[in-house]
PDB file of C-alpha atoms and ligand atoms in Angstrom:
ATOM      1  CA  UNK A  22     -13.338 -20.294   1.147  1.00 62.00           C
ATOM      2  CA  UNK A  23     -13.678 -21.245  -2.774  1.00 61.00           C
ATOM      3  CA  UNK A  24     -10.942 -23.841  -3.186  1.00 71.00           C
ATOM      4  CA  UNK A  25     -10.543 -22.754  -7.299  1.00 83.00           C
ATOM      5  CA  UNK A  26     -11.875 -19.669  -9.478  1.00 84.00           C
ATOM      6  CA  UNK A  27     -14.169 -20.920 -12.163  1.00 85.00           C
ATOM      7  CA  UNK A  28     -14.163 -18.782 -15.390  1.00 84.00           C
ATOM      8  CA  UNK A  29     -14.976 -19.766 -18.993  1.00 78.00           C
ATOM      9  CA  UNK A  30     -12.302 -19.880 -21.553  1.00 76.00           C
ATOM     10  CA  UNK A  31     -15.025 -18.812 -23.835  1.00 74.00           C
ATOM     11  CA  UNK A  32     -16.403 -15.772 -21.985  1.00 80.00           C
ATOM     12  CA  UNK A  33     -15.038 -12.297 -23.673  1.00 90.00           C
ATOM     13  CA  UNK A  34     -12.842 -10.395 -21.626  1.00 92.00           C
ATOM     14  CA  UNK A  35     -15.619  -8.507 -19.614  1.00 93.00           C
ATOM     15  CA  UNK A  36     -18.102 -11.361 -18.686  1.00 93.00           C
ATOM     16  CA  UNK A  37     -14.779 -12.972 -17.481  1.00 94.00           C
ATOM     17  CA  UNK A  38     -14.171 -10.352 -14.672  1.00 95.00           C
ATOM     18  CA  UNK A  39     -17.656  -9.908 -14.337  1.00 94.00           C
ATOM     19  CA  UNK A  40     -17.981 -13.734 -12.924  1.00 93.00           C
ATOM     20  CA  UNK A  41     -14.076 -13.496 -11.743  1.00 95.00           C
ATOM     21  CA  UNK A  42     -14.352  -9.898  -9.276  1.00 96.00           C
ATOM     22  CA  UNK A  43     -17.456 -11.675  -6.878  1.00 95.00           C
ATOM     23  CA  UNK A  44     -15.277 -14.825  -6.900  1.00 95.00           C
ATOM     24  CA  UNK A  45     -12.127 -13.038  -5.515  1.00 96.00           C
ATOM     25  CA  UNK A  46     -14.626 -10.941  -2.992  1.00 97.00           C
ATOM     26  CA  UNK A  47     -16.010 -13.908  -1.616  1.00 95.00           C
ATOM     27  CA  UNK A  48     -11.782 -15.419  -1.382  1.00 94.00           C
ATOM     28  CA  UNK A  49     -11.077 -12.435   0.805  1.00 96.00           C
ATOM     29  CA  UNK A  50     -13.918 -10.465   2.625  1.00 95.00           C
ATOM     30  CA  UNK A  51     -13.538 -13.135   5.479  1.00 95.00           C
ATOM     31  CA  UNK A  52      -9.912 -12.824   6.220  1.00 96.00           C
ATOM     32  CA  UNK A  53      -7.763 -10.046   8.128  1.00 96.00           C
ATOM     33  CA  UNK A  54      -4.554 -10.410   6.269  1.00 98.00           C
ATOM     34  CA  UNK A  55      -3.778  -8.154   4.037  1.00 97.00           C
ATOM     35  CA  UNK A  56      -0.799  -9.907   2.601  1.00 98.00           C
ATOM     36  CA  UNK A  57      -3.231 -13.030   2.198  1.00 98.00           C
ATOM     37  CA  UNK A  58      -5.536 -11.258   0.233  1.00 98.00           C
ATOM     38  CA  UNK A  59      -2.791  -9.577  -1.970  1.00 98.00           C
ATOM     39  CA  UNK A  60      -1.718 -12.956  -2.929  1.00 98.00           C
ATOM     40  CA  UNK A  61      -5.072 -14.520  -3.200  1.00 97.00           C
ATOM     41  CA  UNK A  62      -6.346 -11.660  -5.584  1.00 98.00           C
ATOM     42  CA  UNK A  63      -3.195 -11.501  -7.791  1.00 98.00           C
ATOM     43  CA  UNK A  64      -3.479 -15.635  -8.278  1.00 97.00           C
ATOM     44  CA  UNK A  65      -7.268 -15.492  -8.995  1.00 96.00           C
ATOM     45  CA  UNK A  66      -6.534 -13.052 -11.852  1.00 96.00           C
ATOM     46  CA  UNK A  67      -2.991 -14.403 -13.053  1.00 96.00           C
ATOM     47  CA  UNK A  68      -5.290 -17.523 -13.027  1.00 93.00           C
ATOM     48  CA  UNK A  69      -8.458 -16.653 -14.842  1.00 93.00           C
ATOM     49  CA  UNK A  70      -7.123 -13.871 -17.226  1.00 94.00           C
ATOM     50  CA  UNK A  71      -4.113 -15.486 -18.079  1.00 91.00           C
ATOM     51  CA  UNK A  72      -1.917 -12.985 -18.045  1.00 95.00           C
ATOM     52  CA  UNK A  73       1.964 -13.173 -17.591  1.00 97.00           C
ATOM     53  CA  UNK A  74       2.491 -11.481 -14.975  1.00 98.00           C
ATOM     54  CA  UNK A  75       0.419  -9.630 -12.224  1.00 98.00           C
ATOM     55  CA  UNK A  76       1.363  -8.222  -8.933  1.00 98.00           C
ATOM     56  CA  UNK A  77       1.907  -5.388  -6.354  1.00 98.00           C
ATOM     57  CA  UNK A  78       3.945  -3.247  -5.084  1.00 98.00           C
ATOM     58  CA  UNK A  79       3.314  -1.073  -1.759  1.00 98.00           C
ATOM     59  CA  UNK A  80       4.555   2.795  -1.521  1.00 98.00           C
ATOM     60  CA  UNK A  81       7.083   2.708   1.560  1.00 97.00           C
ATOM     61  CA  UNK A  82       8.508   5.724   2.159  1.00 96.00           C
ATOM     62  CA  UNK A  83      10.055   7.685  -1.058  1.00 95.00           C
ATOM     63  CA  UNK A  84       9.678   3.503  -3.122  1.00 97.00           C
ATOM     64  CA  UNK A  85       7.104   0.852  -4.380  1.00 98.00           C
ATOM     65  CA  UNK A  86       8.534  -2.246  -2.792  1.00 98.00           C
ATOM     66  CA  UNK A  87       7.851  -5.500  -4.898  1.00 98.00           C
ATOM     67  CA  UNK A  88       4.731  -7.400  -2.915  1.00 98.00           C
ATOM     68  CA  UNK A  89       2.534 -10.506  -3.875  1.00 98.00           C
ATOM     69  CA  UNK A  90       2.768 -11.253  -6.958  1.00 98.00           C
ATOM     70  CA  UNK A  91       2.183 -14.174  -9.807  1.00 98.00           C
ATOM     71  CA  UNK A  92       4.786 -14.517 -12.820  1.00 97.00           C
ATOM     72  CA  UNK A  93       8.442 -14.142 -12.989  1.00 96.00           C
ATOM     73  CA  UNK A  94      10.915 -12.563 -10.574  1.00 96.00           C
ATOM     74  CA  UNK A  95      10.789  -8.789 -10.815  1.00 96.00           C
ATOM     75  CA  UNK A  96      11.741  -5.665  -9.702  1.00 95.00           C
ATOM     76  CA  UNK A  97      12.001  -5.041  -6.394  1.00 97.00           C
ATOM     77  CA  UNK A  98      12.046  -1.045  -5.656  1.00 97.00           C
ATOM     78  CA  UNK A  99      11.055   1.468  -8.072  1.00 97.00           C
ATOM     79  CA  UNK A 100      11.397   5.202  -6.964  1.00 94.00           C
ATOM     80  CA  UNK A 101       8.399   7.574  -6.710  1.00 92.00           C
ATOM     81  CA  UNK A 102       7.672   8.620 -10.727  1.00 90.00           C
ATOM     82  CA  UNK A 103      10.199   5.925 -12.274  1.00 95.00           C
ATOM     83  CA  UNK A 104       8.816   3.509 -15.135  1.00 96.00           C
ATOM     84  CA  UNK A 105       5.140   2.954 -15.127  1.00 97.00           C
ATOM     85  CA  UNK A 106       4.261   1.875 -11.762  1.00 98.00           C
ATOM     86  CA  UNK A 107       6.218   5.211 -10.434  1.00 97.00           C
ATOM     87  CA  UNK A 108       4.349   7.616 -12.926  1.00 97.00           C
ATOM     88  CA  UNK A 109       0.906   5.881 -12.031  1.00 97.00           C
ATOM     89  CA  UNK A 110       1.737   6.879  -7.975  1.00 97.00           C
ATOM     90  CA  UNK A 111       2.552   9.735  -8.739  1.00 96.00           C
ATOM     91  CA  UNK A 112      -0.470  10.732 -10.626  1.00 96.00           C
ATOM     92  CA  UNK A 113      -2.719   8.705  -8.951  1.00 97.00           C
ATOM     93  CA  UNK A 114      -4.544   7.171 -12.010  1.00 97.00           C
ATOM     94  CA  UNK A 115      -4.584   4.084 -14.337  1.00 98.00           C
ATOM     95  CA  UNK A 116      -1.769   4.150 -17.022  1.00 98.00           C
ATOM     96  CA  UNK A 117      -2.450   1.726 -20.092  1.00 98.00           C
ATOM     97  CA  UNK A 118       0.902   0.887 -21.784  1.00 98.00           C
ATOM     98  CA  UNK A 119       0.610  -0.447 -25.559  1.00 98.00           C
ATOM     99  CA  UNK A 120       3.537  -0.192 -26.522  1.00 97.00           C
ATOM    100  CA  UNK A 121       6.125  -0.922 -23.413  1.00 96.00           C
ATOM    101  CA  UNK A 122       9.070   0.249 -25.369  1.00 94.00           C
ATOM    102  CA  UNK A 123       7.070   3.489 -26.366  1.00 95.00           C
ATOM    103  CA  UNK A 124       7.146   4.605 -22.775  1.00 94.00           C
ATOM    104  CA  UNK A 125       9.212   6.645 -21.885  1.00 90.00           C
ATOM    105  CA  UNK A 126      11.376   5.145 -18.474  1.00 91.00           C
ATOM    106  CA  UNK A 127       9.845   2.242 -18.409  1.00 92.00           C
ATOM    107  CA  UNK A 128      11.184  -0.067 -16.281  1.00 92.00           C
ATOM    108  CA  UNK A 129      11.572  -3.940 -18.215  1.00 90.00           C
ATOM    109  CA  UNK A 130      11.858  -6.294 -15.386  1.00 87.00           C
ATOM    110  CA  UNK A 131      11.156  -8.962 -18.113  1.00 89.00           C
ATOM    111  CA  UNK A 132      11.860  -8.691 -21.954  1.00 91.00           C
ATOM    112  CA  UNK A 133       8.571 -10.646 -22.430  1.00 93.00           C
ATOM    113  CA  UNK A 134       6.852  -7.963 -21.181  1.00 94.00           C
ATOM    114  CA  UNK A 135       5.135  -6.015 -24.173  1.00 95.00           C
ATOM    115  CA  UNK A 136       2.057  -3.991 -22.779  1.00 98.00           C
ATOM    116  CA  UNK A 137       0.810  -3.484 -19.605  1.00 98.00           C
ATOM    117  CA  UNK A 138      -1.896  -1.654 -17.379  1.00 98.00           C
ATOM    118  CA  UNK A 139      -0.878  -0.381 -13.765  1.00 98.00           C
ATOM    119  CA  UNK A 140      -4.024   0.886 -11.530  1.00 98.00           C
ATOM    120  CA  UNK A 141      -3.367   2.515  -8.388  1.00 98.00           C
ATOM    121  CA  UNK A 142      -5.028   1.228  -4.768  1.00 98.00           C
ATOM    122  CA  UNK A 143      -6.218   4.524  -3.295  1.00 96.00           C
ATOM    123  CA  UNK A 144      -6.810   4.847   0.745  1.00 95.00           C
ATOM    124  CA  UNK A 145      -7.529   8.191   2.701  1.00 94.00           C
ATOM    125  CA  UNK A 146      -6.506   9.783  -0.557  1.00 94.00           C
ATOM    126  CA  UNK A 147      -3.412   8.729  -1.082  1.00 96.00           C
ATOM    127  CA  UNK A 148      -1.674   6.037  -3.153  1.00 97.00           C
ATOM    128  CA  UNK A 149      -0.702   2.975  -0.838  1.00 98.00           C
ATOM    129  CA  UNK A 150      -0.144   0.407  -3.822  1.00 98.00           C
ATOM    130  CA  UNK A 151      -0.478  -0.116  -7.300  1.00 98.00           C
ATOM    131  CA  UNK A 152      -1.411  -3.589  -8.650  1.00 98.00           C
ATOM    132  CA  UNK A 153       0.810  -3.949 -12.416  1.00 98.00           C
ATOM    133  CA  UNK A 154      -0.318  -6.586 -14.652  1.00 98.00           C
ATOM    134  CA  UNK A 155       1.628  -7.247 -18.107  1.00 98.00           C
ATOM    135  CA  UNK A 156       1.067  -9.205 -21.155  1.00 97.00           C
ATOM    136  CA  UNK A 157       3.306 -10.718 -23.459  1.00 97.00           C
ATOM    137  CA  UNK A 158       1.294  -9.339 -26.410  1.00 96.00           C
ATOM    138  CA  UNK A 159       1.142  -5.375 -27.924  1.00 97.00           C
ATOM    139  CA  UNK A 160      -2.112  -3.790 -26.969  1.00 97.00           C
ATOM    140  CA  UNK A 161      -3.385  -6.427 -24.584  1.00 97.00           C
ATOM    141  CA  UNK A 162      -5.309  -3.810 -22.067  1.00 98.00           C
ATOM    142  CA  UNK A 163      -8.138  -1.426 -22.677  1.00 97.00           C
ATOM    143  CA  UNK A 164     -10.847   0.001 -20.957  1.00 98.00           C
ATOM    144  CA  UNK A 165     -12.547  -2.536 -20.234  1.00 97.00           C
ATOM    145  CA  UNK A 166      -9.627  -3.660 -17.792  1.00 98.00           C
ATOM    146  CA  UNK A 167      -9.191  -0.389 -16.777  1.00 98.00           C
ATOM    147  CA  UNK A 168     -12.752  -0.339 -15.479  1.00 98.00           C
ATOM    148  CA  UNK A 169     -12.978  -3.798 -13.858  1.00 98.00           C
ATOM    149  CA  UNK A 170      -9.614  -3.417 -12.438  1.00 98.00           C
ATOM    150  CA  UNK A 171     -10.751  -0.373 -10.994  1.00 98.00           C
ATOM    151  CA  UNK A 172     -14.039  -1.460  -9.516  1.00 98.00           C
ATOM    152  CA  UNK A 173     -11.948  -4.706  -8.059  1.00 98.00           C
ATOM    153  CA  UNK A 174      -9.588  -2.627  -6.264  1.00 98.00           C
ATOM    154  CA  UNK A 175     -12.173   0.101  -4.987  1.00 97.00           C
ATOM    155  CA  UNK A 176     -14.330  -3.294  -3.606  1.00 97.00           C
ATOM    156  CA  UNK A 177     -11.265  -5.328  -2.621  1.00 97.00           C
ATOM    157  CA  UNK A 178      -9.257  -1.671  -0.803  1.00 97.00           C
ATOM    158  CA  UNK A 179     -10.483  -2.707   2.941  1.00 96.00           C
ATOM    159  CA  UNK A 180      -9.247  -5.837   2.374  1.00 97.00           C
ATOM    160  CA  UNK A 181      -5.716  -5.102   0.942  1.00 97.00           C
TER     161      UNK A 181
HETATM  162  N1  SME B 208       7.530  -2.248 -15.719  1.00 63.18           N
HETATM  163  C1  SME B 208       7.340  -1.872 -14.594  1.00 63.18           C
HETATM  164  C2  SME B 208       7.944  -2.127 -13.649  1.00 63.18           C
HETATM  165  C3  SME B 208       7.494  -3.243 -13.049  1.00 63.18           C
HETATM  166  S1  SME B 208       7.757  -4.833 -13.785  1.00 63.18           S
HETATM  167  O1  SME B 208       6.731  -4.623 -15.307  1.00 63.18           O
HETATM  168  C4  SME B 208       6.423  -6.349 -13.229  1.00 63.18           C
HETATM  169  C5  SME B 208       7.189  -0.175 -14.711  1.00 63.18           C
HETATM  170  O2  SME B 208       7.823   0.528 -15.910  1.00 63.18           O
HETATM  171  O3  SME B 208       6.473   0.454 -13.644  1.00 63.18           O
END
């Protein structure tokens, strides 16, 4: 197993993801424990991309429940349809929020979070988790993040 994630500081975002994704796959694909793999995936993303908060919420009945994450403590449960995470669960689609104050119903776990992207993890056509990534800078996420995070989660889904 790799002991550290290596991504050059000088690289642009797409190049960082390009070198990061195979490292994450190498980290998780021989490990059968889903929680261990979720934990390493969020740690790798936080380390390489320097986001403020990165974490999973797991679908459990009619709620999302906080899973492995990196960053400050966060809201534990989110109802279906609530906040950005609940909306992504309902729509089964990634949502990019350039300014959290302009997203109706946004749930502020931290006042420091200014923009976010939430990506669903889909198994057998059902959302099983959402991955939430927060930044302290407005407008920090774009189509590059959407493309790469969706690609990563599609590749990683069977190990999560
Ligand atoms: N902002 C999210 C809640 C989760 S925290 O940001 C970690 C939302 O509106 O669903």
